[in-house]
Short mmCIF file of C-alpha atoms in Angstrom, two decimals:
data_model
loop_
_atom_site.label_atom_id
_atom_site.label_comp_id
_atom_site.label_asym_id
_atom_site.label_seq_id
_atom_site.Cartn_x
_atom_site.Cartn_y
_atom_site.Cartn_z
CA UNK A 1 -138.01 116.03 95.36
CA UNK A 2 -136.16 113.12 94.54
CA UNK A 3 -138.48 110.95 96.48
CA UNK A 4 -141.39 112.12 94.60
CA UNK A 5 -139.61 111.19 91.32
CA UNK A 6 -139.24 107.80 92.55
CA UNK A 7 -142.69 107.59 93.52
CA UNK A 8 -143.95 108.69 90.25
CA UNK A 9 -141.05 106.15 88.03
CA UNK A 10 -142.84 102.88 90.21
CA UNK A 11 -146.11 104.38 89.58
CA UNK A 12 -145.76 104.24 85.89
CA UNK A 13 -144.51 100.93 86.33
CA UNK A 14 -146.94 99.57 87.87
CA UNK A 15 -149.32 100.80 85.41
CA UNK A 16 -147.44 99.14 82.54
CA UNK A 17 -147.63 95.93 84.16
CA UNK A 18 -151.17 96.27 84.54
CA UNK A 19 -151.88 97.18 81.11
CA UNK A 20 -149.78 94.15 79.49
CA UNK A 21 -151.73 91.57 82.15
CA UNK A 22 -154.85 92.88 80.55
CA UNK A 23 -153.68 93.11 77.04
CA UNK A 24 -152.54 89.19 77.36
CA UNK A 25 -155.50 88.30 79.01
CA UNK A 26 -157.60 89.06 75.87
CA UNK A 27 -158.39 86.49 73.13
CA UNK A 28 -155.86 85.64 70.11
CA UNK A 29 -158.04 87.69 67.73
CA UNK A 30 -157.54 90.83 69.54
CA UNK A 31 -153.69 90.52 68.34
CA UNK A 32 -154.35 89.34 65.20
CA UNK A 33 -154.01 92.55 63.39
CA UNK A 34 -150.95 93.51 65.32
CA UNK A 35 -149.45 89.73 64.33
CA UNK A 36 -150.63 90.49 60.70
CA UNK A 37 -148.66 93.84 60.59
CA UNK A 38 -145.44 92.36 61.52
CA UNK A 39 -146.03 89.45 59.50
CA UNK A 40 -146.46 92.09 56.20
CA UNK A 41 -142.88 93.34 57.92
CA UNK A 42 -140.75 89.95 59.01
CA UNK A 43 -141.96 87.49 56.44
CA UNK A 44 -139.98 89.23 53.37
CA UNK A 45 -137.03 89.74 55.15
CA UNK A 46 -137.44 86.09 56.42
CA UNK A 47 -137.80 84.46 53.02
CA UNK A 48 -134.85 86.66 51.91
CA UNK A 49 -132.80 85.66 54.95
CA UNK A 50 -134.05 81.90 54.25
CA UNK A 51 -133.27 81.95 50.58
CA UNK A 52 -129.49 83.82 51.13
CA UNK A 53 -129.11 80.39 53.67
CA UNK A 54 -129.79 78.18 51.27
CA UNK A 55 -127.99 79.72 48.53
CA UNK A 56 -125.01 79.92 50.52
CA UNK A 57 -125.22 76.23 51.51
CA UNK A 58 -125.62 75.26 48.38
CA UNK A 59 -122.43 76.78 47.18
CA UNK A 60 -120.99 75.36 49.78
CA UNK A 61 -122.22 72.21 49.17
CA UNK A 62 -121.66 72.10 45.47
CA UNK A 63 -117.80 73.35 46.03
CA UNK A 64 -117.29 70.49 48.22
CA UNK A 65 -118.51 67.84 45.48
CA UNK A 66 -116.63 69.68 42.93
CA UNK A 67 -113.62 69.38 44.98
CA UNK A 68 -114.55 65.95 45.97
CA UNK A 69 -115.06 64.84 41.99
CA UNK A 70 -111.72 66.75 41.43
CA UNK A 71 -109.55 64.94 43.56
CA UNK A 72 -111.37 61.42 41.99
CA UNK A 73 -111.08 62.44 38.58
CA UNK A 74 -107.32 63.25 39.49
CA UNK A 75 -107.22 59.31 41.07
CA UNK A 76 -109.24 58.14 37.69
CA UNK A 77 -106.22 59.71 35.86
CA UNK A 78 -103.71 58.38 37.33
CA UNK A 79 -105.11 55.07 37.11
CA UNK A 80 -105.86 55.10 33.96
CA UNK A 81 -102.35 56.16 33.05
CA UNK A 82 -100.75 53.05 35.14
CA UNK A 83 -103.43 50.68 33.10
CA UNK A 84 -102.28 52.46 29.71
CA UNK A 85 -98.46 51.88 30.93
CA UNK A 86 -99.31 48.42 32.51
CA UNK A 87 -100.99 47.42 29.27
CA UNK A 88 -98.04 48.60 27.12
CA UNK A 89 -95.59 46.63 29.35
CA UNK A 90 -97.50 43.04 28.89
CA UNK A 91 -98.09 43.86 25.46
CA UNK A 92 -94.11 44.99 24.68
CA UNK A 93 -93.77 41.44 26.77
CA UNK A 94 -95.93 39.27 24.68
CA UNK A 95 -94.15 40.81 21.91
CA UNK A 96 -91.09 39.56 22.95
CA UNK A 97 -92.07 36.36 24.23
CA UNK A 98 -93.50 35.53 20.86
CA UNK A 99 -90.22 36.41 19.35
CA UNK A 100 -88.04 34.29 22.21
CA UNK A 101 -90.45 31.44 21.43
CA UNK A 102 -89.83 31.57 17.36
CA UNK A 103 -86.03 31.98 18.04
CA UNK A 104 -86.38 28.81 20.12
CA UNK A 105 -88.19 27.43 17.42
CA UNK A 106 -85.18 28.05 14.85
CA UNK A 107 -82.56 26.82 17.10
CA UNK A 108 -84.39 23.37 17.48
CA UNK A 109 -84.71 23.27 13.80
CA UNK A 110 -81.48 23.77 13.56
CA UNK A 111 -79.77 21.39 16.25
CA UNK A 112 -76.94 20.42 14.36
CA UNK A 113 -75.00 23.89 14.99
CA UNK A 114 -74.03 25.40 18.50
CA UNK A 115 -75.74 28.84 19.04
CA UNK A 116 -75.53 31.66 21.11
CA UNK A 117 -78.83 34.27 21.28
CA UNK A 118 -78.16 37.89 21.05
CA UNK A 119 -79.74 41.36 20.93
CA UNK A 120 -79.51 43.83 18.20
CA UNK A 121 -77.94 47.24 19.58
CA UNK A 122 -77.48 49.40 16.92
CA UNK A 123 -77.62 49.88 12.63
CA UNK A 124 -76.56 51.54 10.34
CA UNK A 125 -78.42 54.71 8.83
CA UNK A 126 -81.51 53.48 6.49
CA UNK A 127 -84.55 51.55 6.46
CA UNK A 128 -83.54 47.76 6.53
CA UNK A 129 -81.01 46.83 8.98
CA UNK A 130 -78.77 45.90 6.02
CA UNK A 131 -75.56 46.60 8.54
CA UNK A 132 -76.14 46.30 12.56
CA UNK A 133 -74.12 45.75 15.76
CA UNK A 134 -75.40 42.77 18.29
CA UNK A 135 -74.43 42.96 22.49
CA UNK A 136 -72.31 39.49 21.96
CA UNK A 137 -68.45 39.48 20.63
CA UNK A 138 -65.22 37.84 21.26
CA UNK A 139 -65.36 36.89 25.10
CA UNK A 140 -68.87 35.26 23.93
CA UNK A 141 -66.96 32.96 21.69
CA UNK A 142 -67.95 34.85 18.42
CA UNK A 143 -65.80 34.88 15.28
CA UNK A 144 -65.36 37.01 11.82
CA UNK A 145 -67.61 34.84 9.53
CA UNK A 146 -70.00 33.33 11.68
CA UNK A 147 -73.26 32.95 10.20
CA UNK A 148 -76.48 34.87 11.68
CA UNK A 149 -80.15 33.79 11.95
CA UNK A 150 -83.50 35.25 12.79
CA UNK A 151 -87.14 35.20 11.52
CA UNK A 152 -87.03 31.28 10.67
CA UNK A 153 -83.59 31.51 8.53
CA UNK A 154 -80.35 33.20 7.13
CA UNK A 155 -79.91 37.28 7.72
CA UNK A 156 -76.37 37.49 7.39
CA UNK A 157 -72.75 36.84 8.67
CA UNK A 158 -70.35 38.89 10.69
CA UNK A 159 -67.64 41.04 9.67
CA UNK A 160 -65.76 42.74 12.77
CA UNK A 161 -65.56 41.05 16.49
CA UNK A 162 -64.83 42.85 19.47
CA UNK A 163 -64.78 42.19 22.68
CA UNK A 164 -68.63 43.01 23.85
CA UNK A 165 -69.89 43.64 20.55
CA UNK A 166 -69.76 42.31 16.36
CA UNK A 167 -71.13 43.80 13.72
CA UNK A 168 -73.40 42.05 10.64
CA UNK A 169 -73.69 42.43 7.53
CA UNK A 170 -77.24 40.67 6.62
CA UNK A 171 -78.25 39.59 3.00
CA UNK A 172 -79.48 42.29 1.50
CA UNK A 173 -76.88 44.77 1.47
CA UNK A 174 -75.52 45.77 -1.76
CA UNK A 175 -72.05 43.73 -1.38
CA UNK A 176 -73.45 40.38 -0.13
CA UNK A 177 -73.41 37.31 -2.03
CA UNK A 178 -74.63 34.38 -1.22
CA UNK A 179 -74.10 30.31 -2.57
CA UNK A 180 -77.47 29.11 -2.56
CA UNK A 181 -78.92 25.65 -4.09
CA UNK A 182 -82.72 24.70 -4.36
CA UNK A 183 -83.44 22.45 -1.48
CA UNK A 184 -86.15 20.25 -3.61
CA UNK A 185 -82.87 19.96 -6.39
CA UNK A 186 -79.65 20.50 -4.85
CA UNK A 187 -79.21 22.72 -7.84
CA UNK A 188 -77.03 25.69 -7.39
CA UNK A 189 -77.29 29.45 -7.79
CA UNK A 190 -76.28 32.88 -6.31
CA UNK A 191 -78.38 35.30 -4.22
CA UNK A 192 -77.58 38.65 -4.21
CA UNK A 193 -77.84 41.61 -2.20
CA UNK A 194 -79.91 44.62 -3.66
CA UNK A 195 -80.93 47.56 -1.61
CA UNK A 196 -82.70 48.94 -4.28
CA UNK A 197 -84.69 45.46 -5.38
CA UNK A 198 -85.02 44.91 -1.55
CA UNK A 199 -87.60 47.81 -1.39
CA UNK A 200 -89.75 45.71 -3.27
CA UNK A 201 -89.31 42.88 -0.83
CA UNK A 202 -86.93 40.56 -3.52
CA UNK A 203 -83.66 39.86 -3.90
CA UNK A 204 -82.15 38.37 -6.73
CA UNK A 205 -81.18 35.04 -8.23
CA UNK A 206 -78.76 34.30 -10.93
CA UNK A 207 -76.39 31.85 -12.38
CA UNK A 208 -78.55 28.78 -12.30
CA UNK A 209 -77.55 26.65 -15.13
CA UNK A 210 -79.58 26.36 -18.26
CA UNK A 211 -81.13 22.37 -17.04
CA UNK A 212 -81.42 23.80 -13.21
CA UNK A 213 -84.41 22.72 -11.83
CA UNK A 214 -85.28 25.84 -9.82
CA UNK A 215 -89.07 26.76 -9.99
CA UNK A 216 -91.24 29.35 -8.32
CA UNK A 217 -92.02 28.42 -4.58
CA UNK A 218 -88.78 26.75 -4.24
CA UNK A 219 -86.85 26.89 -0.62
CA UNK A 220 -83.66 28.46 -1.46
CA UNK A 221 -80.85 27.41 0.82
CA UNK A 222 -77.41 27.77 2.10
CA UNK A 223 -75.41 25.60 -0.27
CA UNK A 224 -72.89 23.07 0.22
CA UNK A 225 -70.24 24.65 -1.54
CA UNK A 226 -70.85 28.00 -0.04
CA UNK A 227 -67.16 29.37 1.33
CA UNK A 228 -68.08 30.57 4.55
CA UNK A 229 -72.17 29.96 4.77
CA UNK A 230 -72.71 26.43 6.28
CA UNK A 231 -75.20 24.13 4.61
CA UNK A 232 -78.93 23.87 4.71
CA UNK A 233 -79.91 27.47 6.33
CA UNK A 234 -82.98 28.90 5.00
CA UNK A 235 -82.78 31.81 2.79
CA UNK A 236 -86.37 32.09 1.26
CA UNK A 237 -88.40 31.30 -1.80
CA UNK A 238 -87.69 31.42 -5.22
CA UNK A 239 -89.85 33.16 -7.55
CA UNK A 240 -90.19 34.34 -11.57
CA UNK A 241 -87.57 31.82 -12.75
CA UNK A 242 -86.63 32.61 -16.22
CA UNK A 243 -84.21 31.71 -18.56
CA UNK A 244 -81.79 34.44 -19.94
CA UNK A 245 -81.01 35.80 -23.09
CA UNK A 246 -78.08 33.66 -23.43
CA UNK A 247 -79.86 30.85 -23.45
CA UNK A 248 -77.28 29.30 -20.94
CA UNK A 249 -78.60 30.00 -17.34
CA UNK A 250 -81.44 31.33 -15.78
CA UNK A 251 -82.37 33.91 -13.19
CA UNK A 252 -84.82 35.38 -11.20
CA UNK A 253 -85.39 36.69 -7.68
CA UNK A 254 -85.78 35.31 -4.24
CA UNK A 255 -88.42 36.56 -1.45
CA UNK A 256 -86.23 36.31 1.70
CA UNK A 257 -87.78 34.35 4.70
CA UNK A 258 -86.11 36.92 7.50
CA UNK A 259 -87.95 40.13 8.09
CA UNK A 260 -85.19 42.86 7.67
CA UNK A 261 -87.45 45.74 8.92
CA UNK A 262 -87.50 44.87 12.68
CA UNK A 263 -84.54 42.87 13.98
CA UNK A 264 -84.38 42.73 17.73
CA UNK A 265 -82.76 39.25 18.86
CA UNK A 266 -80.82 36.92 16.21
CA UNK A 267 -79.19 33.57 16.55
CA UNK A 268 -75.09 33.33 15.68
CA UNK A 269 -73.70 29.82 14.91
CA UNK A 270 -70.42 29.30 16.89
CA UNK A 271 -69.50 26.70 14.31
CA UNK A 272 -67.64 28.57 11.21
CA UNK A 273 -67.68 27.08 7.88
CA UNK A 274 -64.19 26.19 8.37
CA UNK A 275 -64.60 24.11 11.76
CA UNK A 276 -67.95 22.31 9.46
CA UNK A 277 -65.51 21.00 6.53
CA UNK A 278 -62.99 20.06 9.38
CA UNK A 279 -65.75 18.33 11.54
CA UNK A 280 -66.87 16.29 8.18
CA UNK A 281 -63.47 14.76 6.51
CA UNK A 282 -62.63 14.03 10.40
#
Protein backbone atom coordinates (compact mmCIF):
# COMPACT_ATOMS: atom_id res chain seq x y z
CA UNK A 1 0.00 0.00 0.00
CA UNK A 2 2.59 2.23 0.93
CA UNK A 3 4.59 1.35 -2.07
CA UNK A 4 1.86 2.23 -4.33
CA UNK A 5 1.63 5.70 -2.67
CA UNK A 6 5.14 6.23 -3.46
CA UNK A 7 4.71 5.20 -6.87
CA UNK A 8 1.88 7.47 -7.48
CA UNK A 9 3.83 10.84 -5.33
CA UNK A 10 7.01 10.31 -8.20
CA UNK A 11 4.49 9.90 -10.79
CA UNK A 12 2.98 13.24 -10.22
CA UNK A 13 6.31 14.51 -10.08
CA UNK A 14 7.42 13.60 -12.91
CA UNK A 15 4.52 15.00 -14.61
CA UNK A 16 5.12 18.45 -13.11
CA UNK A 17 8.49 18.51 -14.39
CA UNK A 18 7.30 17.73 -17.68
CA UNK A 19 4.73 20.27 -17.81
CA UNK A 20 7.12 23.29 -16.61
CA UNK A 21 9.91 22.00 -19.46
CA UNK A 22 7.13 22.55 -21.90
CA UNK A 23 5.64 25.62 -20.45
CA UNK A 24 9.39 27.27 -20.58
CA UNK A 25 10.01 26.00 -23.79
CA UNK A 26 7.26 28.24 -25.31
CA UNK A 27 7.87 31.80 -26.63
CA UNK A 28 7.92 35.05 -24.26
CA UNK A 29 4.44 36.01 -25.52
CA UNK A 30 2.84 32.98 -24.23
CA UNK A 31 3.70 34.48 -20.57
CA UNK A 32 3.01 37.75 -21.32
CA UNK A 33 -0.40 37.86 -19.88
CA UNK A 34 0.64 35.96 -16.84
CA UNK A 35 3.77 38.72 -16.48
CA UNK A 36 1.07 41.47 -17.09
CA UNK A 37 -1.16 40.14 -14.19
CA UNK A 38 1.48 40.28 -11.66
CA UNK A 39 2.77 43.37 -12.95
CA UNK A 40 -1.10 45.00 -12.30
CA UNK A 41 -0.24 43.19 -8.65
CA UNK A 42 3.73 43.99 -7.74
CA UNK A 43 4.19 47.31 -9.44
CA UNK A 44 1.91 49.35 -6.80
CA UNK A 45 3.22 47.78 -3.98
CA UNK A 46 6.71 48.34 -5.58
CA UNK A 47 6.37 52.06 -6.16
CA UNK A 48 4.92 52.24 -2.60
CA UNK A 49 7.80 50.20 -1.19
CA UNK A 50 10.20 52.48 -3.47
CA UNK A 51 8.68 55.75 -2.43
CA UNK A 52 8.53 54.68 1.69
CA UNK A 53 12.68 54.09 0.80
CA UNK A 54 13.18 57.18 -0.33
CA UNK A 55 11.17 59.02 2.06
CA UNK A 56 12.84 57.41 4.79
CA UNK A 57 16.31 58.25 3.40
CA UNK A 58 15.52 61.43 2.97
CA UNK A 59 14.66 62.02 6.55
CA UNK A 60 17.49 60.51 7.28
CA UNK A 61 19.45 62.43 5.20
CA UNK A 62 17.98 65.78 5.99
CA UNK A 63 18.37 65.01 9.99
CA UNK A 64 21.93 64.46 9.43
CA UNK A 65 22.46 68.02 7.68
CA UNK A 66 20.32 69.55 10.22
CA UNK A 67 22.44 68.13 12.83
CA UNK A 68 25.47 68.79 10.82
CA UNK A 69 24.37 72.77 10.31
CA UNK A 70 23.53 72.63 14.11
CA UNK A 71 26.69 71.78 15.45
CA UNK A 72 28.32 74.67 12.77
CA UNK A 73 25.96 77.21 13.62
CA UNK A 74 26.86 76.32 17.36
CA UNK A 75 30.90 76.80 16.14
CA UNK A 76 29.67 80.15 14.13
CA UNK A 77 28.43 81.26 17.62
CA UNK A 78 30.98 80.79 19.48
CA UNK A 79 33.19 82.43 17.16
CA UNK A 80 31.46 85.13 16.70
CA UNK A 81 31.23 85.71 20.42
CA UNK A 82 35.27 85.45 20.83
CA UNK A 83 35.46 88.15 17.73
CA UNK A 84 32.75 90.39 19.61
CA UNK A 85 34.96 89.89 22.98
CA UNK A 86 38.31 90.06 21.00
CA UNK A 87 37.11 93.24 19.34
CA UNK A 88 36.02 94.82 22.67
CA UNK A 89 39.44 93.97 24.22
CA UNK A 90 41.62 95.91 21.35
CA UNK A 91 39.15 98.49 21.31
CA UNK A 92 39.06 98.96 25.49
CA UNK A 93 43.08 98.82 24.57
CA UNK A 94 43.25 101.50 22.02
CA UNK A 95 41.21 103.36 24.39
CA UNK A 96 43.67 103.27 26.83
CA UNK A 97 46.63 103.57 24.83
CA UNK A 98 45.30 106.81 23.48
CA UNK A 99 44.86 107.99 26.98
CA UNK A 100 48.62 106.63 28.19
CA UNK A 101 49.88 108.47 25.09
CA UNK A 102 48.05 112.03 26.03
CA UNK A 103 49.18 111.55 29.71
CA UNK A 104 52.69 111.17 28.25
CA UNK A 105 52.01 114.05 26.32
CA UNK A 106 51.20 116.26 29.57
CA UNK A 107 54.08 115.07 31.51
CA UNK A 108 56.56 116.21 28.68
CA UNK A 109 54.82 119.47 28.63
CA UNK A 110 55.27 119.70 31.88
CA UNK A 111 59.02 118.58 32.56
CA UNK A 112 59.80 120.92 35.10
CA UNK A 113 57.81 118.90 37.95
CA UNK A 114 58.50 115.18 39.06
CA UNK A 115 55.39 112.96 38.45
CA UNK A 116 54.09 109.82 39.35
CA UNK A 117 51.00 108.19 36.99
CA UNK A 118 48.09 106.75 38.75
CA UNK A 119 44.67 105.10 38.32
CA UNK A 120 41.42 106.37 39.50
CA UNK A 121 39.72 103.67 41.92
CA UNK A 122 36.81 105.03 43.21
CA UNK A 123 34.36 108.58 43.56
CA UNK A 124 32.23 109.90 45.25
CA UNK A 125 28.33 109.58 44.56
CA UNK A 126 27.31 111.98 41.43
CA UNK A 127 27.98 112.67 37.96
CA UNK A 128 31.45 114.47 37.76
CA UNK A 129 34.14 112.95 39.70
CA UNK A 130 34.21 116.16 41.76
CA UNK A 131 35.79 113.87 44.83
CA UNK A 132 37.75 110.44 43.88
CA UNK A 133 40.32 108.03 45.38
CA UNK A 134 43.58 107.11 43.07
CA UNK A 135 45.69 103.40 43.72
CA UNK A 136 48.97 105.66 44.72
CA UNK A 137 49.52 107.14 48.49
CA UNK A 138 52.16 107.61 51.00
CA UNK A 139 54.70 104.67 50.29
CA UNK A 140 54.44 106.18 46.54
CA UNK A 141 55.88 109.39 47.83
CA UNK A 142 52.48 111.29 47.72
CA UNK A 143 51.63 114.21 50.01
CA UNK A 144 48.37 116.30 51.34
CA UNK A 145 48.41 119.14 48.72
CA UNK A 146 49.95 117.77 45.83
CA UNK A 147 48.58 119.00 42.73
CA UNK A 148 46.71 116.54 40.14
CA UNK A 149 46.61 116.52 36.31
CA UNK A 150 44.78 114.83 33.51
CA UNK A 151 43.12 115.68 30.13
CA UNK A 152 46.00 118.28 29.11
CA UNK A 153 45.85 120.33 32.62
CA UNK A 154 44.78 121.02 36.31
CA UNK A 155 41.81 118.63 37.92
CA UNK A 156 42.56 119.09 41.38
CA UNK A 157 44.80 118.56 44.52
CA UNK A 158 44.77 116.01 47.26
CA UNK A 159 43.33 116.12 50.57
CA UNK A 160 43.95 112.74 52.63
CA UNK A 161 47.16 110.28 52.03
CA UNK A 162 47.28 106.86 53.04
CA UNK A 163 49.35 104.36 52.63
CA UNK A 164 48.06 102.64 49.14
CA UNK A 165 45.61 105.14 48.39
CA UNK A 166 44.77 109.47 48.43
CA UNK A 167 41.88 110.98 47.78
CA UNK A 168 41.20 114.33 45.34
CA UNK A 169 39.34 116.87 45.41
CA UNK A 170 39.29 118.21 41.58
CA UNK A 171 38.18 121.82 40.57
CA UNK A 172 34.86 121.78 40.34
CA UNK A 173 33.59 120.85 43.56
CA UNK A 174 31.65 123.33 45.41
CA UNK A 175 34.57 124.22 48.06
CA UNK A 176 37.51 124.59 45.60
CA UNK A 177 39.18 127.70 44.86
CA UNK A 178 41.62 128.27 42.74
CA UNK A 179 44.52 131.40 42.11
CA UNK A 180 44.49 131.69 38.55
CA UNK A 181 46.20 134.55 36.24
CA UNK A 182 45.71 134.93 32.36
CA UNK A 183 48.71 133.39 30.76
CA UNK A 184 48.71 136.08 27.69
CA UNK A 185 48.65 138.92 30.93
CA UNK A 186 49.90 137.57 34.03
CA UNK A 187 46.79 139.19 35.35
CA UNK A 188 45.20 137.58 38.29
CA UNK A 189 41.82 136.14 39.22
CA UNK A 190 39.97 133.31 41.11
CA UNK A 191 38.31 130.18 39.70
CA UNK A 192 35.78 128.66 41.47
CA UNK A 193 34.19 125.48 41.98
CA UNK A 194 30.38 125.19 41.04
CA UNK A 195 28.60 121.93 40.80
CA UNK A 196 25.66 123.49 39.75
CA UNK A 197 27.42 125.93 36.89
CA UNK A 198 29.58 122.79 36.11
CA UNK A 199 26.46 121.09 34.53
CA UNK A 200 26.67 123.56 32.00
CA UNK A 201 30.29 122.78 31.36
CA UNK A 202 31.68 126.42 33.13
CA UNK A 203 33.07 127.34 36.04
CA UNK A 204 33.44 130.65 37.24
CA UNK A 205 35.79 133.60 37.26
CA UNK A 206 35.87 136.52 39.54
CA UNK A 207 37.95 139.13 41.16
CA UNK A 208 39.87 140.33 38.17
CA UNK A 209 40.61 143.89 38.69
CA UNK A 210 38.76 146.63 36.91
CA UNK A 211 42.17 147.30 34.14
CA UNK A 212 42.70 143.24 34.00
CA UNK A 213 43.34 142.29 30.72
CA UNK A 214 41.43 138.99 30.69
CA UNK A 215 39.43 138.41 27.38
CA UNK A 216 37.41 135.56 25.99
CA UNK A 217 39.70 132.64 24.67
CA UNK A 218 42.23 133.38 27.22
CA UNK A 219 44.40 130.29 28.81
CA UNK A 220 43.67 130.54 32.38
CA UNK A 221 46.47 129.25 34.56
CA UNK A 222 47.82 128.22 37.84
CA UNK A 223 49.11 131.48 39.26
CA UNK A 224 52.20 132.44 40.84
CA UNK A 225 50.87 133.46 43.97
CA UNK A 226 48.61 130.52 44.30
CA UNK A 227 49.24 128.96 48.12
CA UNK A 228 49.48 125.49 47.36
CA UNK A 229 48.84 125.26 43.27
CA UNK A 230 52.32 125.55 41.57
CA UNK A 231 52.68 127.90 38.63
CA UNK A 232 51.81 127.64 35.01
CA UNK A 233 49.29 124.44 35.05
CA UNK A 234 46.54 124.70 32.67
CA UNK A 235 43.15 125.29 33.91
CA UNK A 236 41.11 126.22 30.71
CA UNK A 237 39.72 129.13 28.77
CA UNK A 238 38.22 132.14 29.75
CA UNK A 239 35.04 133.20 28.41
CA UNK A 240 32.07 136.15 28.76
CA UNK A 241 34.40 138.59 30.56
CA UNK A 242 32.40 141.34 31.96
CA UNK A 243 32.79 144.02 34.16
CA UNK A 244 30.60 144.14 37.40
CA UNK A 245 28.24 146.33 38.79
CA UNK A 246 30.74 147.87 40.95
CA UNK A 247 32.52 149.06 38.41
CA UNK A 248 35.77 147.79 40.20
CA UNK A 249 36.48 144.18 38.89
CA UNK A 250 35.25 141.97 36.47
CA UNK A 251 34.04 138.40 36.17
CA UNK A 252 33.01 135.77 34.14
CA UNK A 253 33.41 132.01 33.73
CA UNK A 254 36.04 129.61 32.67
CA UNK A 255 35.51 126.35 30.33
CA UNK A 256 37.86 123.87 32.09
CA UNK A 257 40.43 122.03 29.79
CA UNK A 258 40.12 118.49 31.95
CA UNK A 259 37.18 116.32 31.13
CA UNK A 260 35.55 115.63 34.61
CA UNK A 261 33.07 113.00 33.25
CA UNK A 262 35.53 110.10 32.65
CA UNK A 263 38.70 110.13 34.75
CA UNK A 264 40.63 106.91 34.58
CA UNK A 265 44.54 107.67 34.97
CA UNK A 266 45.81 111.25 36.29
CA UNK A 267 49.25 112.65 36.80
CA UNK A 268 50.28 113.85 40.69
CA UNK A 269 53.25 116.28 41.00
CA UNK A 270 55.61 115.05 43.81
CA UNK A 271 56.83 118.61 44.08
CA UNK A 272 54.39 120.61 46.65
CA UNK A 273 54.06 124.23 46.42
CA UNK A 274 56.08 124.49 49.43
CA UNK A 275 59.27 122.46 48.14
CA UNK A 276 58.67 125.06 44.59
CA UNK A 277 59.12 128.44 46.74
CA UNK A 278 62.01 126.58 48.62
CA UNK A 279 63.61 125.27 45.30
CA UNK A 280 63.38 129.10 43.88
CA UNK A 281 64.90 131.55 46.77
CA UNK A 282 67.59 128.53 47.05
Amino acid sequence: MESKRSKYIMIGLSVFCVILIAVTSFKDGFLDPLRTGIGYFLIPIQSGVNRAGFTLYNNIENYGSFKEALAENEELRIRVNELVEENSRLQSEQLELQRLRELYELDQEYLQYEKIGARVIAKDSGDWFQVFRIDKGSADGIRVDANVMADGGLIGIVTDVGANYATVRSIIDDVSRVSGMAQQSGDNCIVSGDLTLFSEGRLRISNISRDGDIKDGDRIVTSNISSKFLPGILIGYATDITTDTTRLTKSGYLIPVADFNNLQEVLVVMDLKEDYLQETDE
